[in-house]
mmCIF file of C-alpha atoms and ligand atoms in Angstrom:
data_model
loop_
_atom_site.group_PDB
_atom_site.id
_atom_site.type_symbol
_atom_site.label_atom_id
_atom_site.label_comp_id
_atom_site.label_asym_id
_atom_site.label_seq_id
_atom_site.Cartn_x
_atom_site.Cartn_y
_atom_site.Cartn_z
ATOM 1 C CA MET A 1 27.576 -25.305 -18.213
ATOM 2 C CA ALA A 2 25.573 -22.856 -16.040
ATOM 3 C CA VAL A 3 26.043 -20.294 -18.896
ATOM 4 C CA ASP A 4 24.475 -22.511 -21.369
ATOM 5 C CA GLN A 5 21.292 -22.629 -19.380
ATOM 6 C CA SER A 6 20.989 -18.900 -19.226
ATOM 7 C CA GLY A 7 18.744 -17.330 -21.652
ATOM 8 C CA VAL A 8 20.949 -14.389 -21.665
ATOM 9 C CA TRP A 9 24.457 -15.825 -21.710
ATOM 10 C CA ARG A 10 23.598 -18.596 -24.521
ATOM 11 C CA PHE A 11 23.936 -15.346 -26.688
ATOM 12 C CA ARG A 12 27.184 -14.398 -25.223
ATOM 13 C CA GLU A 13 28.874 -13.795 -28.668
ATOM 14 C CA LEU A 14 26.476 -11.026 -29.119
ATOM 15 C CA LEU A 15 27.360 -9.328 -25.529
ATOM 16 C CA PRO A 16 31.092 -9.607 -25.279
ATOM 17 C CA ILE A 17 31.350 -7.653 -22.063
ATOM 18 C CA VAL A 18 33.044 -9.996 -19.845
ATOM 19 C CA GLN A 19 36.501 -11.925 -20.093
ATOM 20 C CA ASP A 20 35.726 -15.268 -18.305
ATOM 21 C CA VAL A 21 32.182 -16.434 -19.189
ATOM 22 C CA GLU A 22 32.361 -19.290 -16.859
ATOM 23 C CA ARG A 23 32.402 -16.738 -13.857
ATOM 24 C CA VAL A 24 29.159 -14.764 -14.848
ATOM 25 C CA VAL A 25 26.513 -14.337 -12.004
ATOM 26 C CA THR A 26 23.422 -16.088 -13.535
ATOM 27 C CA LEU A 27 20.163 -17.586 -12.126
ATOM 28 C CA ARG A 28 19.205 -19.164 -15.211
ATOM 29 C CA GLU A 29 17.458 -16.090 -16.464
ATOM 30 C CA GLY A 30 15.623 -15.722 -19.685
ATOM 31 C CA ASN A 31 14.288 -18.665 -21.724
ATOM 32 C CA THR A 32 10.786 -17.180 -20.949
ATOM 33 C CA PRO A 33 7.741 -18.579 -22.438
ATOM 34 C CA LEU A 34 6.072 -17.093 -25.695
ATOM 35 C CA TYR A 35 2.378 -17.555 -25.240
ATOM 36 C CA GLU A 36 -0.324 -17.537 -27.831
ATOM 37 C CA MET A 37 -3.181 -15.105 -26.761
ATOM 38 C CA PRO A 38 -6.145 -16.293 -28.853
ATOM 39 C CA ARG A 39 -8.985 -14.713 -26.661
ATOM 40 C CA CYS A 40 -7.131 -11.391 -26.461
ATOM 41 C CA ALA A 41 -6.493 -11.593 -30.252
ATOM 42 C CA GLU A 42 -10.035 -12.098 -30.871
ATOM 43 C CA LEU A 43 -11.104 -9.068 -28.543
ATOM 44 C CA THR A 44 -8.524 -6.674 -30.005
ATOM 45 C CA GLY A 45 -9.426 -7.714 -33.670
ATOM 46 C CA VAL A 46 -6.042 -9.518 -34.824
ATOM 47 C CA ASP A 47 -5.660 -13.062 -36.027
ATOM 48 C CA TRP A 48 -2.608 -13.895 -34.282
ATOM 49 C CA LEU A 49 -1.314 -12.548 -30.920
ATOM 50 C CA LEU A 50 1.775 -13.566 -28.936
ATOM 51 C CA ALA A 51 2.818 -12.532 -25.342
ATOM 52 C CA LYS A 52 6.547 -12.857 -24.530
ATOM 53 C CA HIS A 53 6.420 -12.999 -20.845
ATOM 54 C CA GLN A 54 9.494 -11.616 -19.102
ATOM 55 C CA GLY A 55 7.776 -11.697 -15.840
ATOM 56 C CA MET A 56 8.665 -15.366 -15.697
ATOM 57 C CA ASN A 57 12.217 -14.457 -14.715
ATOM 58 C CA PRO A 58 13.824 -15.513 -11.482
ATOM 59 C CA SER A 59 12.939 -12.273 -9.785
ATOM 60 C CA GLY A 60 9.698 -11.815 -11.628
ATOM 61 C CA SER A 61 10.656 -9.048 -14.329
ATOM 62 C CA PHE A 62 12.694 -8.567 -17.293
ATOM 63 C CA LYS A 63 15.114 -6.515 -15.209
ATOM 64 C CA ASP A 64 16.894 -9.932 -14.527
ATOM 65 C CA THR A 65 18.307 -10.130 -17.914
ATOM 66 C CA GLY A 66 19.921 -6.957 -17.610
ATOM 67 C CA MET A 67 21.189 -7.461 -13.986
ATOM 68 C CA THR A 68 23.036 -10.744 -14.670
ATOM 69 C CA ALA A 69 25.147 -8.932 -17.425
ATOM 70 C CA ALA A 70 25.564 -5.617 -15.003
ATOM 71 C CA LEU A 71 26.625 -7.776 -11.883
ATOM 72 C CA SER A 72 28.830 -9.950 -13.941
ATOM 73 C CA VAL A 73 30.745 -6.829 -14.847
ATOM 74 C CA ALA A 74 30.827 -5.542 -11.424
ATOM 75 C CA VAL A 75 32.303 -8.902 -10.184
ATOM 76 C CA GLU A 76 35.034 -9.017 -12.880
ATOM 77 C CA ARG A 77 36.106 -5.456 -11.756
ATOM 78 C CA GLY A 78 36.305 -6.483 -8.430
ATOM 79 C CA PHE A 79 33.659 -4.517 -6.629
ATOM 80 C CA GLN A 80 32.218 -5.426 -3.139
ATOM 81 C CA TRP A 81 29.364 -3.042 -3.185
ATOM 82 C CA VAL A 82 26.469 -2.308 -5.696
ATOM 83 C CA ALA A 83 23.831 0.095 -5.233
ATOM 84 C CA CYS A 84 20.753 1.535 -7.009
ATOM 85 C CA ALA A 85 17.830 3.988 -6.274
ATOM 86 C CA SER A 86 14.670 2.264 -6.799
ATOM 87 C CA THR A 87 11.457 1.063 -5.157
ATOM 88 C CA GLY A 88 10.733 -1.537 -7.516
ATOM 89 C CA ASN A 89 11.699 -4.348 -9.866
ATOM 90 C CA THR A 90 15.242 -2.915 -10.267
ATOM 91 C CA SER A 91 15.970 -3.389 -6.555
ATOM 92 C CA ALA A 92 14.587 -6.682 -6.492
ATOM 93 C CA ALA A 93 16.561 -7.800 -9.472
ATOM 94 C CA MET A 94 19.875 -6.203 -8.153
ATOM 95 C CA ALA A 95 19.533 -7.829 -4.887
ATOM 96 C CA ALA A 96 18.997 -11.079 -6.102
ATOM 97 C CA TYR A 97 22.028 -11.051 -8.230
ATOM 98 C CA ALA A 98 24.135 -9.298 -5.578
ATOM 99 C CA ALA A 99 23.269 -12.187 -3.162
ATOM 100 C CA ARG A 100 24.051 -14.678 -5.917
ATOM 101 C CA ALA A 101 27.440 -13.056 -6.443
ATOM 102 C CA GLY A 102 28.162 -12.692 -2.777
ATOM 103 C CA LEU A 103 28.312 -8.652 -2.884
ATOM 104 C CA ARG A 104 26.614 -6.350 -0.566
ATOM 105 C CA CYS A 105 23.968 -4.369 -1.978
ATOM 106 C CA ILE A 106 22.253 -0.992 -1.009
ATOM 107 C CA VAL A 107 19.037 0.179 -2.194
ATOM 108 C CA PHE A 108 18.172 3.812 -1.880
ATOM 109 C CA ILE A 109 14.515 4.662 -1.694
ATOM 110 C CA PRO A 110 12.593 7.835 -1.544
ATOM 111 C CA ASP A 111 10.092 8.797 1.320
ATOM 112 C CA GLY A 112 6.430 8.367 0.371
ATOM 113 C CA LYS A 113 4.754 5.855 -1.934
ATOM 114 C CA ILE A 114 6.585 2.505 -1.885
ATOM 115 C CA ALA A 115 5.608 -0.533 -3.614
ATOM 116 C CA TRP A 116 6.279 -2.881 -0.311
ATOM 117 C CA GLY A 117 5.866 -5.999 -2.360
ATOM 118 C CA LYS A 118 8.805 -5.492 -4.451
ATOM 119 C CA LEU A 119 10.952 -4.035 -1.767
ATOM 120 C CA SER A 120 10.203 -7.125 0.502
ATOM 121 C CA GLN A 121 11.861 -8.947 -2.253
ATOM 122 C CA ALA A 122 15.098 -6.857 -1.979
ATOM 123 C CA MET A 123 15.151 -7.378 1.707
ATOM 124 C CA ASP A 124 14.573 -11.171 1.258
ATOM 125 C CA TYR A 125 17.625 -11.293 -0.820
ATOM 126 C CA GLY A 126 19.457 -9.484 1.834
ATOM 127 C CA ALA A 127 19.719 -5.841 0.492
ATOM 128 C CA LEU A 128 20.418 -2.927 2.779
ATOM 129 C CA THR A 129 17.626 -0.434 2.285
ATOM 130 C CA VAL A 130 18.013 3.073 2.870
ATOM 131 C CA GLN A 131 14.997 5.575 2.983
ATOM 132 C CA LEU A 132 15.883 9.038 2.159
ATOM 133 C CA LYS A 133 13.831 12.012 3.015
ATOM 134 C CA THR A 134 13.660 13.033 -0.635
ATOM 135 C CA ASP A 135 12.196 12.074 -4.007
ATOM 136 C CA PHE A 136 13.640 9.584 -6.489
ATOM 137 C CA ASP A 137 15.648 12.137 -8.374
ATOM 138 C CA GLY A 138 16.921 13.308 -4.874
ATOM 139 C CA CYS A 139 18.131 9.725 -4.214
ATOM 140 C CA LEU A 140 19.580 9.102 -7.525
ATOM 141 C CA ASN A 141 21.662 12.633 -7.134
ATOM 142 C CA LEU A 142 23.057 11.591 -3.850
ATOM 143 C CA LEU A 143 23.995 8.064 -5.169
ATOM 144 C CA THR A 144 25.740 9.469 -8.094
ATOM 145 C CA ARG A 145 27.863 11.677 -5.916
ATOM 146 C CA LEU A 146 28.522 8.843 -3.362
ATOM 147 C CA VAL A 147 29.784 6.415 -5.969
ATOM 148 C CA ARG A 148 32.536 8.917 -6.791
ATOM 149 C CA GLN A 149 33.931 8.671 -3.156
ATOM 150 C CA PHE A 150 33.314 4.931 -2.388
ATOM 151 C CA PRO A 151 33.901 1.980 -4.484
ATOM 152 C CA ILE A 152 30.338 1.141 -5.104
ATOM 153 C CA TYR A 153 29.149 -0.051 -8.621
ATOM 154 C CA LEU A 154 25.947 1.995 -9.691
ATOM 155 C CA LEU A 155 23.257 -0.110 -11.284
ATOM 156 C CA ASN A 156 20.785 2.404 -12.248
ATOM 157 C CA SER A 157 19.103 2.137 -15.640
ATOM 158 C CA VAL A 158 21.809 4.158 -17.505
ATOM 159 C CA ASN A 159 24.160 1.220 -16.819
ATOM 160 C CA PRO A 160 25.211 0.136 -20.423
ATOM 161 C CA TYR A 161 25.457 -3.432 -19.638
ATOM 162 C CA ARG A 162 22.115 -3.862 -18.304
ATOM 163 C CA LEU A 163 20.851 -2.833 -21.937
ATOM 164 C CA GLU A 164 23.199 -5.537 -23.275
ATOM 165 C CA GLY A 165 21.382 -8.164 -21.219
ATOM 166 C CA GLN A 166 18.070 -6.687 -21.996
ATOM 167 C CA LYS A 167 18.460 -7.163 -25.675
ATOM 168 C CA THR A 168 18.539 -10.790 -25.618
ATOM 169 C CA PRO A 169 14.825 -11.482 -25.403
ATOM 170 C CA ALA A 170 14.724 -10.417 -28.976
ATOM 171 C CA MET A 171 16.905 -13.210 -29.997
ATOM 172 C CA GLU A 172 15.051 -15.664 -27.967
ATOM 173 C CA MET A 173 11.884 -14.436 -29.275
ATOM 174 C CA MET A 174 13.382 -15.043 -32.992
ATOM 175 C CA GLU A 175 14.306 -18.532 -31.839
ATOM 176 C CA GLN A 176 10.959 -19.260 -30.629
ATOM 177 C CA MET A 177 9.179 -17.907 -33.872
ATOM 178 C CA GLU A 178 11.647 -19.941 -36.083
ATOM 179 C CA TRP A 179 13.273 -16.638 -37.366
ATOM 180 C CA GLN A 180 9.922 -15.544 -38.762
ATOM 181 C CA VAL A 181 9.977 -11.815 -37.868
ATOM 182 C CA PRO A 182 6.652 -10.482 -36.411
ATOM 183 C CA GLU A 183 5.341 -7.251 -38.029
ATOM 184 C CA HIS A 184 4.927 -5.540 -34.793
ATOM 185 C CA LEU A 185 6.350 -5.572 -31.183
ATOM 186 C CA VAL A 186 4.621 -3.685 -28.419
ATOM 187 C CA VAL A 187 6.663 -2.718 -25.362
ATOM 188 C CA PRO A 188 5.669 -0.540 -22.157
ATOM 189 C CA GLY A 189 7.555 2.619 -21.635
ATOM 190 C CA GLY A 190 8.875 3.936 -18.250
ATOM 191 C CA ASN A 191 12.559 5.076 -18.258
ATOM 192 C CA LEU A 192 12.569 3.436 -21.711
ATOM 193 C CA GLY A 193 15.727 1.225 -21.438
ATOM 194 C CA ASN A 194 13.796 -1.782 -22.320
ATOM 195 C CA SER A 195 12.411 -0.465 -25.747
ATOM 196 C CA SER A 196 15.949 0.777 -26.354
ATOM 197 C CA ALA A 197 17.500 -2.510 -25.629
ATOM 198 C CA LEU A 198 15.019 -4.631 -27.638
ATOM 199 C CA GLY A 199 15.350 -2.430 -30.612
ATOM 200 C CA LYS A 200 19.287 -2.630 -30.298
ATOM 201 C CA GLY A 201 18.776 -6.439 -30.404
ATOM 202 C CA PHE A 202 16.648 -6.464 -33.437
ATOM 203 C CA LEU A 203 18.871 -3.986 -35.369
ATOM 204 C CA GLU A 204 21.883 -5.934 -34.453
ATOM 205 C CA MET A 205 20.438 -9.099 -35.883
ATOM 206 C CA LYS A 206 19.478 -7.420 -39.051
ATOM 207 C CA HIS A 207 23.023 -5.914 -39.194
ATOM 208 C CA LEU A 208 24.485 -9.625 -38.869
ATOM 209 C CA GLY A 209 22.000 -10.892 -41.566
ATOM 210 C CA LEU A 210 20.333 -13.250 -39.161
ATOM 211 C CA ILE A 211 16.742 -11.435 -40.084
ATOM 212 C CA GLN A 212 15.948 -9.416 -43.254
ATOM 213 C CA ARG A 213 13.737 -6.869 -41.404
ATOM 214 C CA VAL A 214 12.971 -5.792 -38.091
ATOM 215 C CA PRO A 215 9.467 -5.527 -36.391
ATOM 216 C CA LYS A 216 7.749 -2.137 -35.776
ATOM 217 C CA ILE A 217 8.438 -1.458 -32.175
ATOM 218 C CA SER A 218 5.749 0.557 -30.385
ATOM 219 C CA VAL A 219 6.218 2.173 -27.010
ATOM 220 C CA ILE A 220 3.068 2.580 -24.765
ATOM 221 C CA GLN A 221 2.871 4.886 -21.937
ATOM 222 C CA ALA A 222 0.326 5.616 -19.094
ATOM 223 C CA GLU A 223 -1.623 8.845 -19.608
ATOM 224 C CA GLY A 224 -0.378 10.081 -16.297
ATOM 225 C CA ALA A 225 3.331 9.437 -17.103
ATOM 226 C CA ASN A 226 3.444 10.149 -20.965
ATOM 227 C CA PRO A 227 6.618 12.298 -21.520
ATOM 228 C CA LEU A 228 7.610 10.179 -24.654
ATOM 229 C CA TYR A 229 4.055 10.130 -25.999
ATOM 230 C CA ARG A 230 4.026 14.054 -25.700
ATOM 231 C CA TRP A 231 7.341 14.047 -27.587
ATOM 232 C CA PHE A 232 5.951 11.813 -30.194
ATOM 233 C CA THR A 233 2.810 14.080 -30.665
ATOM 234 C CA ASP A 234 4.675 17.423 -30.425
ATOM 235 C CA GLU A 235 5.937 19.242 -33.418
ATOM 236 C CA ASN A 236 9.030 20.670 -31.537
ATOM 237 C CA GLN A 237 10.394 17.012 -31.131
ATOM 238 C CA GLU A 238 11.606 17.944 -27.703
ATOM 239 C CA MET A 239 10.955 15.670 -24.755
ATOM 240 C CA LYS A 240 9.661 17.724 -21.660
ATOM 241 C CA PRO A 241 9.568 15.994 -18.054
ATOM 242 C CA VAL A 242 6.158 15.603 -16.620
ATOM 243 C CA GLN A 243 5.062 14.926 -12.923
ATOM 244 C CA ALA A 244 4.290 11.440 -13.297
ATOM 245 C CA GLU A 245 1.196 9.511 -11.723
ATOM 246 C CA THR A 246 -0.126 6.097 -12.559
ATOM 247 C CA ARG A 247 -1.122 2.887 -10.602
ATOM 248 C CA ALA A 248 1.350 1.031 -12.864
ATOM 249 C CA THR A 249 4.222 1.974 -10.738
ATOM 250 C CA ALA A 250 6.847 0.387 -12.819
ATOM 251 C CA ILE A 251 6.332 3.064 -15.463
ATOM 252 C CA ARG A 252 5.429 5.981 -13.367
ATOM 253 C CA ILE A 253 8.517 7.816 -14.505
ATOM 254 C CA GLY A 254 8.442 11.632 -15.592
ATOM 255 C CA ASN A 255 11.741 12.158 -16.980
ATOM 256 C CA PRO A 256 13.015 8.816 -18.727
ATOM 257 C CA ALA A 257 16.624 8.525 -18.997
ATOM 258 C CA SER A 258 16.681 6.641 -22.353
ATOM 259 C CA TRP A 259 14.410 8.655 -24.153
ATOM 260 C CA LYS A 260 16.544 9.468 -27.019
ATOM 261 C CA LYS A 261 17.626 5.946 -27.578
ATOM 262 C CA ALA A 262 13.993 4.785 -27.504
ATOM 263 C CA SER A 263 12.819 7.572 -29.865
ATOM 264 C CA ARG A 264 15.346 6.406 -32.392
ATOM 265 C CA VAL A 265 14.111 2.901 -32.165
ATOM 266 C CA ILE A 266 10.688 3.927 -32.762
ATOM 267 C CA GLU A 267 11.541 6.088 -35.797
ATOM 268 C CA GLU A 268 14.184 3.433 -37.311
ATOM 269 C CA THR A 269 11.677 0.813 -36.994
ATOM 270 C CA GLY A 270 8.619 2.505 -37.964
ATOM 271 C CA GLY A 271 6.945 2.094 -34.721
ATOM 272 C CA TRP A 272 4.639 4.221 -32.953
ATOM 273 C CA CYS A 273 3.779 5.802 -29.598
ATOM 274 C CA GLU A 274 0.574 5.531 -27.635
ATOM 275 C CA GLN A 275 -0.857 6.432 -24.254
ATOM 276 C CA VAL A 276 -3.569 4.676 -22.439
ATOM 277 C CA SER A 277 -5.924 5.550 -19.360
ATOM 278 C CA GLU A 278 -5.971 3.964 -15.932
ATOM 279 C CA GLN A 279 -9.424 2.415 -17.047
ATOM 280 C CA GLU A 280 -7.865 0.893 -19.990
ATOM 281 C CA ILE A 281 -4.950 -0.462 -18.265
ATOM 282 C CA ALA A 282 -7.129 -2.202 -15.657
ATOM 283 C CA LEU A 283 -9.273 -3.774 -18.207
ATOM 284 C CA ALA A 284 -6.382 -5.204 -20.446
ATOM 285 C CA LYS A 285 -4.792 -6.397 -17.119
ATOM 286 C CA ALA A 286 -7.898 -8.437 -16.144
ATOM 287 C CA GLU A 287 -8.226 -9.798 -19.849
ATOM 288 C CA ILE A 288 -4.740 -11.009 -19.975
ATOM 289 C CA GLY A 289 -5.457 -12.445 -16.373
ATOM 290 C CA ALA A 290 -8.577 -14.076 -17.725
ATOM 291 C CA GLU A 291 -6.395 -15.824 -20.445
ATOM 292 C CA GLY A 292 -4.485 -17.647 -17.767
ATOM 293 C CA VAL A 293 -1.339 -15.663 -18.054
ATOM 294 C CA GLY A 294 -1.533 -12.602 -15.803
ATOM 295 C CA CYS A 295 0.999 -9.781 -15.536
ATOM 296 C CA GLU A 296 1.680 -6.686 -13.718
ATOM 297 C CA PRO A 297 -0.303 -3.391 -14.503
ATOM 298 C CA ALA A 298 2.634 -1.875 -16.195
ATOM 299 C CA SER A 299 2.798 -4.808 -18.617
ATOM 300 C CA ALA A 300 -0.964 -4.505 -19.556
ATOM 301 C CA VAL A 301 -0.427 -1.248 -21.124
ATOM 302 C CA THR A 302 0.742 -3.316 -24.367
ATOM 303 C CA LEU A 303 -2.526 -4.830 -24.947
ATOM 304 C CA ALA A 304 -4.494 -1.573 -24.058
ATOM 305 C CA GLY A 305 -2.019 0.094 -26.606
ATOM 306 C CA LEU A 306 -2.589 -2.459 -29.087
ATOM 307 C CA LYS A 307 -6.361 -1.858 -29.196
ATOM 308 C CA LYS A 308 -5.660 1.606 -30.088
ATOM 309 C CA LEU A 309 -3.041 0.811 -32.589
ATOM 310 C CA VAL A 310 -5.738 -1.549 -34.324
ATOM 311 C CA ALA A 311 -8.334 0.848 -34.186
ATOM 312 C CA ALA A 312 -6.114 3.627 -35.796
ATOM 313 C CA GLY A 313 -5.275 0.944 -38.581
ATOM 314 C CA ARG A 314 -1.495 1.221 -37.767
ATOM 315 C CA VAL A 315 -1.839 -2.616 -37.089
ATOM 316 C CA LYS A 316 -3.548 -4.710 -39.426
ATOM 317 C CA ARG A 317 -5.812 -7.679 -38.611
ATOM 318 C CA GLU A 318 -3.502 -10.094 -40.695
ATOM 319 C CA GLN A 319 -0.249 -8.864 -39.189
ATOM 320 C CA ARG A 320 1.502 -10.773 -36.310
ATOM 321 C CA VAL A 321 1.989 -8.850 -32.887
ATOM 322 C CA VAL A 322 3.869 -9.738 -29.969
ATOM 323 C CA LEU A 323 3.396 -8.055 -26.761
ATOM 324 C CA LEU A 324 5.969 -7.763 -24.296
ATOM 325 C CA LEU A 325 5.014 -8.651 -20.716
ATOM 326 C CA THR A 326 7.433 -7.091 -18.527
ATOM 327 C CA GLY A 327 6.455 -8.166 -14.920
ATOM 328 C CA HIS A 328 4.694 -11.097 -13.071
ATOM 329 C CA THR A 329 1.067 -10.618 -11.811
ATOM 330 C CA LEU A 330 2.148 -11.213 -8.161
ATOM 331 C CA LYS A 331 4.253 -8.193 -8.228
ATOM 332 C CA ASP A 332 1.378 -6.157 -7.387
ATOM 333 C CA PRO A 333 -1.399 -8.307 -5.825
ATOM 334 C CA GLN A 334 -3.163 -5.328 -4.174
ATOM 335 C CA TYR A 335 -4.106 -3.723 -7.680
ATOM 336 C CA THR A 336 -5.730 -6.989 -8.716
ATOM 337 C CA ILE A 337 -7.532 -7.396 -5.497
ATOM 338 C CA ASP A 338 -8.830 -3.648 -5.614
ATOM 339 C CA TYR A 339 -9.871 -4.238 -9.085
ATOM 340 C CA HIS A 340 -12.034 -7.314 -8.583
ATOM 341 C CA ARG A 341 -13.470 -5.858 -5.377
ATOM 342 C CA GLY A 342 -14.359 -2.590 -7.484
ATOM 343 C CA GLU A 343 -12.274 -0.468 -5.407
ATOM 344 C CA LEU A 344 -9.548 0.517 -7.816
ATOM 345 C CA LEU A 345 -10.973 2.810 -10.368
ATOM 346 C CA THR A 346 -12.358 6.097 -9.451
ATOM 347 C CA ALA A 347 -16.075 7.211 -10.519
ATOM 348 C CA ALA A 348 -14.399 9.669 -12.856
ATOM 349 C CA GLU A 349 -12.139 7.164 -14.635
ATOM 350 C CA ILE A 350 -14.969 4.631 -15.008
ATOM 351 C CA ALA A 351 -17.044 7.638 -16.349
ATOM 352 C CA VAL A 352 -14.805 7.913 -19.609
ATOM 353 C CA ALA A 353 -15.302 4.125 -20.297
ATOM 354 C CA THR A 354 -17.409 3.145 -23.255
ATOM 355 C CA VAL A 355 -20.712 1.159 -22.843
ATOM 356 C CA SER A 356 -18.734 -1.937 -24.186
ATOM 357 C CA GLU A 357 -15.974 -1.414 -21.950
ATOM 358 C CA ARG A 358 -18.268 -1.288 -18.799
ATOM 359 C CA ALA A 359 -19.778 -4.547 -19.811
ATOM 360 C CA GLN A 360 -16.247 -6.123 -20.323
ATOM 361 C CA HIS A 361 -15.249 -4.972 -16.826
ATOM 362 C CA GLU A 362 -18.543 -6.434 -15.385
ATOM 363 C CA ALA A 363 -17.948 -9.817 -17.032
ATOM 364 C CA LEU A 364 -14.235 -9.906 -15.876
ATOM 365 C CA ARG A 365 -14.495 -8.659 -12.320
ATOM 366 C CA LYS A 366 -14.821 -11.594 -9.807
ATOM 367 C CA PRO A 367 -15.203 -10.068 -6.271
ATOM 368 C CA PRO A 368 -15.052 -12.614 -3.493
ATOM 369 C CA MET A 369 -18.611 -13.961 -2.263
ATOM 370 C CA VAL A 370 -19.161 -14.129 1.172
ATOM 371 C CA LEU A 371 -22.031 -16.724 2.162
ATOM 372 C CA GLU A 372 -23.396 -18.395 5.110
ATOM 373 C CA ALA A 373 -21.735 -21.885 5.400
ATOM 374 C CA GLU A 374 -25.003 -23.542 4.474
ATOM 375 C CA GLU A 375 -25.455 -26.094 1.722
ATOM 376 C CA ALA A 376 -28.825 -24.501 0.481
ATOM 377 C CA VAL A 377 -27.243 -21.021 0.560
ATOM 378 C CA VAL A 378 -23.987 -22.210 -1.337
ATOM 379 C CA LEU A 379 -26.149 -24.080 -4.053
ATOM 380 C CA LYS A 380 -28.412 -21.277 -4.660
ATOM 381 C CA ALA A 381 -25.665 -18.577 -5.063
ATOM 382 C CA LEU A 382 -23.769 -21.081 -7.508
ATOM 383 C CA GLU A 383 -26.902 -21.618 -9.323
ATOM 384 C CA THR A 384 -27.376 -18.038 -9.859
ATOM 385 C CA HIS A 385 -23.684 -17.512 -10.712
ATOM 386 C CA MET A 386 -23.711 -20.282 -13.339
ATOM 387 C CA ALA A 387 -26.619 -19.252 -14.888
ATOM 388 C CA THR A 388 -25.273 -15.720 -15.483
ATOM 389 C CA ALA A 389 -21.983 -17.359 -16.629
ATOM 390 C CA ASN A 390 -23.675 -19.585 -19.131
ATOM 391 C CA ALA A 391 -25.835 -16.546 -20.426
ATOM 392 C CA GLU A 392 -22.616 -14.574 -20.990
ATOM 393 C CA ASP A 393 -20.947 -17.622 -22.679
ATOM 394 C CA THR A 394 -24.033 -17.723 -25.461
ATOM 395 C CA ASN A 395 -23.446 -14.118 -26.003
ATOM 396 C CA THR A 396 -19.700 -14.840 -27.148
ATOM 397 C CA THR A 397 -18.240 -16.908 -29.761
ATOM 398 C CA HIS A 398 -15.807 -18.786 -27.705
ATOM 399 C CA GLY A 399 -18.233 -20.015 -24.886
ATOM 400 C CA SER A 400 -18.959 -23.432 -25.705
ATOM 401 C CA PRO A 401 -17.401 -26.139 -23.409
ATOM 402 C CA ALA A 402 -14.612 -28.108 -24.729
HETATM 403 C C1 PLP Z 501 11.090 -1.510 -15.329
HETATM 404 C C2 PLP Z 501 9.807 -2.063 -15.754
HETATM 405 C C3 PLP Z 501 8.987 -1.372 -16.840
HETATM 406 C C4 PLP Z 501 9.571 -0.146 -17.782
HETATM 407 O O1 PLP Z 501 10.767 -0.554 -18.156
HETATM 408 P P1 PLP Z 501 11.716 0.715 -18.678
HETATM 409 O O2 PLP Z 501 12.981 0.129 -19.358
HETATM 410 O O3 PLP Z 501 11.854 1.515 -17.666
HETATM 411 O O4 PLP Z 501 10.865 1.480 -19.776
HETATM 412 C C5 PLP Z 501 7.881 -1.935 -17.290
HETATM 413 N N1 PLP Z 501 7.376 -3.042 -16.603
HETATM 414 C C6 PLP Z 501 7.969 -3.493 -15.599
HETATM 415 C C7 PLP Z 501 7.384 -4.563 -14.861
HETATM 416 C C8 PLP Z 501 9.290 -3.114 -15.245
HETATM 417 O O5 PLP Z 501 9.900 -3.631 -14.112
#
């Protein structure tokens, strides 16, 4: 049965949101790999580091686990149209599942900065895209009013069924770890639906007696989009919206919808909230890439944040940590290309890097070489390159060829 091949609907007893489970809309989402990250572990100063790669979902992000749930509800309720306001992974996931279900789908997008790579996915799956001369909040406001007048099912992140689907990676993780609960789970924070959903998943498993305790769930934000971090470090315990700016577009959110749920998850599990700079995000992304795994910039905040948690003594060397990688590396290829060409970070952003961070950037960056098509020229260039690489290897512990 198709539902048994879905990493979300395998856990259908824990998400009783549809009547007829054989009619759910599925693209065999979930069942994502849990990778060991020995090199990232070593440079972070922990013994054992794992990455649950939600970018390995059908449309390339964890949003699929929520959309399979919400689209199934839309179908059951007889909707013909679904819509969301998004320039990113939400629209890609919604469009894929709407197409699968044979529903029509509208994506409202604001003027200005758009991640065309992701929007192209929505178009590929047949979504109608409507660009409005306003910002994101303007789009959402208009859409909220529209759905009161037309039978359109709204799929923005406040949709409760999306969170139900998004809690299932917690269960998968426990299966994959043979029900040995890790000490820490580190998650990126944008609208904060994902951290809320994972927290719900773990707390429900504990409630059911499937696990005896829950991991400490820590949320990492970009410095330029850090309202939860500010809440966390503010005595007044009030979240104030910020004007968001970061290259990690999936978490460029200044007024997160699910901040109360996420803050409760952090408090109930004993987790922490950190912020990381653009430079730290770029370095962490390159390190995850160099381990053969790769991820979207927004996902890399987890590794960057973990370094801070370790430095502050909140994560101990012997404790087991799982990073939640939220999106696929191919979601934002321009970021990666700019990074390796040395065109991503500004001088001011690099200026705050430590000496060792700068050396790490140097070692990781692999800009394309442009050479004359002559054997002697190519040989000479490769010789030089190999000599440098070998010298680097003798300076590190993991360099010896297998
Ligand atoms: C949506 C998204 C996030 C942020 O998740 P929230 O639930 O909004 O906190 C992070 N990374 C990627 C790749 C995403 O698509």
